[in-house]
C-alpha positions as CSV (number, residue, x, y, z in Angstrom):
1,M,-8.1,-14.0,-22.5
2,P,-5.7,-14.9,-19.6
3,A,-4.9,-12.6,-16.8
4,N,-1.7,-10.5,-17.0
5,P,0.9,-12.2,-14.8
6,K,2.2,-9.0,-13.4
7,Y,-1.2,-8.5,-11.6
8,L,-1.2,-12.0,-10.1
9,T,0.1,-12.8,-6.6
10,Q,3.5,-14.4,-7.0
11,S,4.0,-15.7,-3.4
12,K,2.3,-19.0,-2.6
13,W,2.0,-18.0,1.0
14,Q,0.1,-14.8,0.1
15,R,-2.1,-16.8,-2.2
16,F,-2.8,-19.3,0.5
17,A,-3.5,-16.5,3.1
18,K,-5.9,-14.8,0.7
19,I,-7.8,-18.0,-0.1
20,T,-8.2,-19.0,3.5
21,A,-9.1,-15.5,4.6
22,A,-11.8,-15.4,1.8
23,I,-13.3,-18.7,2.8
24,L,-12.8,-19.0,6.6
25,G,-12.3,-15.4,7.6
26,G,-15.3,-14.2,5.6
27,Y,-17.5,-16.9,7.0
28,F,-16.4,-16.1,10.6
29,V,-17.1,-12.4,10.2
30,S,-20.5,-13.1,8.5
31,V,-21.7,-15.5,11.1
32,S,-20.4,-13.5,14.1
33,F,-22.1,-10.3,12.7
34,H,-25.4,-11.9,12.4
35,L,-25.2,-13.6,15.8
36,A,-24.3,-10.1,17.3
37,L,-27.5,-8.8,15.7
38,A,-29.4,-11.7,17.1
39,S,-28.2,-11.1,20.6
40,W,-29.7,-7.6,20.6
41,F,-32.8,-7.9,18.3
42,N,-35.4,-10.5,17.6
43,R,-33.5,-13.7,17.4
44,V,-35.9,-15.6,15.2
45,N,-36.1,-12.9,12.5
46,I,-32.3,-12.4,12.4
47,I,-31.6,-16.1,12.2
48,M,-34.2,-16.5,9.4
49,T,-32.8,-13.7,7.3
50,M,-29.2,-14.9,8.0
51,A,-29.8,-17.6,5.4
52,F,-29.9,-15.0,2.7
53,T,-28.0,-12.0,3.9
54,G,-25.2,-14.1,5.5
55,F,-24.4,-15.6,2.1
56,I,-24.4,-12.2,0.4
57,L,-22.1,-10.8,3.1
58,W,-19.8,-13.8,2.9
59,V,-19.4,-13.4,-0.9
60,A,-18.7,-9.7,-0.5
61,L,-16.0,-10.4,2.1
62,M,-14.5,-13.0,-0.3
63,V,-14.2,-10.4,-3.0
64,I,-12.6,-7.9,-0.5
65,A,-10.1,-10.6,0.5
66,F,-8.9,-11.1,-3.0
67,L,-8.7,-7.3,-3.7
68,A,-6.4,-6.8,-0.7
69,K,-2.7,-6.4,-1.2
70,S,-1.6,-8.6,1.7
71,G,-3.3,-11.8,2.8
72,L,-2.0,-11.5,6.4
73,K,-3.4,-8.0,6.7
74,I,-6.9,-9.1,5.6
75,W,-6.6,-12.0,8.0
76,G,-5.9,-9.5,10.8
77,I,-8.8,-7.3,9.8
78,Y,-11.2,-10.3,9.7
79,L,-10.0,-11.6,13.0
80,L,-10.3,-8.2,14.6
81,L,-13.9,-7.8,13.3
82,T,-14.8,-11.3,14.5
83,L,-13.5,-10.5,18.0
84,I,-15.4,-7.2,18.1
85,F,-18.6,-9.0,17.1
86,C,-17.9,-11.6,19.7
87,G,-17.7,-8.9,22.3
88,I,-21.0,-7.5,21.1
89,I,-22.5,-11.0,21.4
90,Y,-21.2,-11.2,25.0
91,L,-22.6,-7.8,25.9
92,G,-25.9,-8.7,24.2
93,Q,-26.3,-11.9,26.2
94,T,-25.3,-10.2,29.4
95,Y,-27.8,-7.3,29.1
96,N,-30.5,-9.2,27.1
97,P,-30.7,-12.6,28.6
98,I,-33.1,-15.1,27.1
99,T,-36.1,-15.4,29.3
100,K,-38.1,-18.6,29.3
Protein backbone atom coordinates (compact mmCIF):
# COMPACT_ATOMS: atom_id res chain seq x y z
CA MET A 1 0.00 0.00 0.00
CA PRO A 2 1.63 3.27 -1.06
CA ALA A 3 2.09 6.21 1.29
CA ASN A 4 -0.47 8.98 1.37
CA PRO A 5 1.01 11.88 -0.68
CA LYS A 6 -0.18 14.51 1.78
CA TYR A 7 2.27 13.16 4.38
CA LEU A 8 5.27 13.19 2.04
CA THR A 9 7.70 16.10 1.76
CA GLN A 10 6.84 18.14 -1.33
CA SER A 11 9.97 20.29 -1.56
CA LYS A 12 13.01 18.70 -3.18
CA TRP A 13 15.32 20.86 -1.06
CA GLN A 14 13.70 19.67 2.17
CA ARG A 15 13.97 16.07 1.00
CA PHE A 16 17.65 16.59 0.12
CA ALA A 17 18.31 18.25 3.50
CA LYS A 18 16.64 15.39 5.38
CA ILE A 19 18.53 12.71 3.46
CA THR A 20 21.91 14.39 3.94
CA ALA A 21 21.16 15.15 7.60
CA ALA A 22 20.21 11.53 8.15
CA ILE A 23 23.32 10.09 6.52
CA LEU A 24 26.07 12.66 7.15
CA GLY A 25 24.73 14.53 10.16
CA GLY A 26 23.80 11.36 12.01
CA TYR A 27 27.25 9.92 11.31
CA PHE A 28 29.01 13.08 12.55
CA VAL A 29 26.98 13.12 15.77
CA SER A 30 27.50 9.40 16.38
CA VAL A 31 31.26 9.48 15.85
CA SER A 32 31.83 12.72 17.76
CA PHE A 33 29.77 11.39 20.69
CA HIS A 34 31.86 8.25 20.94
CA LEU A 35 35.13 10.13 20.55
CA ALA A 36 34.01 12.50 23.33
CA LEU A 37 33.45 9.48 25.56
CA ALA A 38 36.83 8.07 24.56
CA SER A 39 38.58 11.30 25.53
CA TRP A 40 37.34 10.94 29.13
CA PHE A 41 37.12 7.19 29.70
CA ASN A 42 39.10 4.12 28.70
CA ARG A 43 39.83 4.68 25.02
CA VAL A 44 40.22 1.05 24.03
CA ASN A 45 36.88 -0.03 25.51
CA ILE A 46 34.96 2.88 24.01
CA ILE A 47 36.44 2.43 20.53
CA MET A 48 35.71 -1.31 20.60
CA THR A 49 32.08 -0.82 21.61
CA MET A 50 31.71 1.98 19.08
CA ALA A 51 31.58 -0.65 16.36
CA PHE A 52 28.17 -1.72 17.68
CA THR A 53 26.71 1.22 19.56
CA GLY A 54 27.85 3.71 16.92
CA PHE A 55 25.79 1.95 14.28
CA ILE A 56 22.72 1.76 16.55
CA LEU A 57 22.98 5.46 17.41
CA TRP A 58 23.48 6.35 13.73
CA VAL A 59 20.32 4.48 12.72
CA ALA A 60 18.34 6.14 15.52
CA LEU A 61 19.55 9.56 14.36
CA MET A 62 18.55 8.68 10.79
CA VAL A 63 15.01 7.91 11.92
CA ILE A 64 14.84 11.17 13.89
CA ALA A 65 16.00 13.13 10.83
CA PHE A 66 13.15 11.77 8.71
CA LEU A 67 10.58 12.43 11.44
CA ALA A 68 11.55 16.11 11.67
CA LYS A 69 9.40 18.73 9.96
CA SER A 70 12.31 20.77 8.61
CA GLY A 71 15.51 19.40 7.13
CA LEU A 72 17.42 22.59 7.84
CA LYS A 73 16.37 22.58 11.49
CA ILE A 74 17.58 19.01 11.99
CA TRP A 75 20.85 19.92 10.26
CA GLY A 76 21.26 22.77 12.73
CA ILE A 77 20.61 20.48 15.68
CA TYR A 78 23.05 17.87 14.40
CA LEU A 79 25.76 20.46 13.76
CA LEU A 80 25.24 21.98 17.21
CA LEU A 81 25.52 18.54 18.84
CA THR A 82 28.66 17.79 16.85
CA LEU A 83 30.25 21.09 17.94
CA ILE A 84 29.34 20.43 21.58
CA PHE A 85 30.89 16.97 21.41
CA CYS A 86 33.98 18.44 19.72
CA GLY A 87 34.29 20.86 22.64
CA ILE A 88 34.07 17.93 25.05
CA ILE A 89 36.77 16.14 23.04
CA TYR A 90 38.99 19.22 23.28
CA LEU A 91 38.49 19.48 27.04
CA GLY A 92 39.06 15.76 27.47
CA GLN A 93 42.34 15.90 25.59
CA THR A 94 43.39 18.98 27.55
CA TYR A 95 42.67 17.55 31.00
CA ASN A 96 43.31 13.86 30.22
CA PRO A 97 46.37 13.81 27.96
CA ILE A 98 47.57 10.48 26.65
CA THR A 99 50.63 9.44 28.63
CA LYS A 100 53.13 7.18 26.96
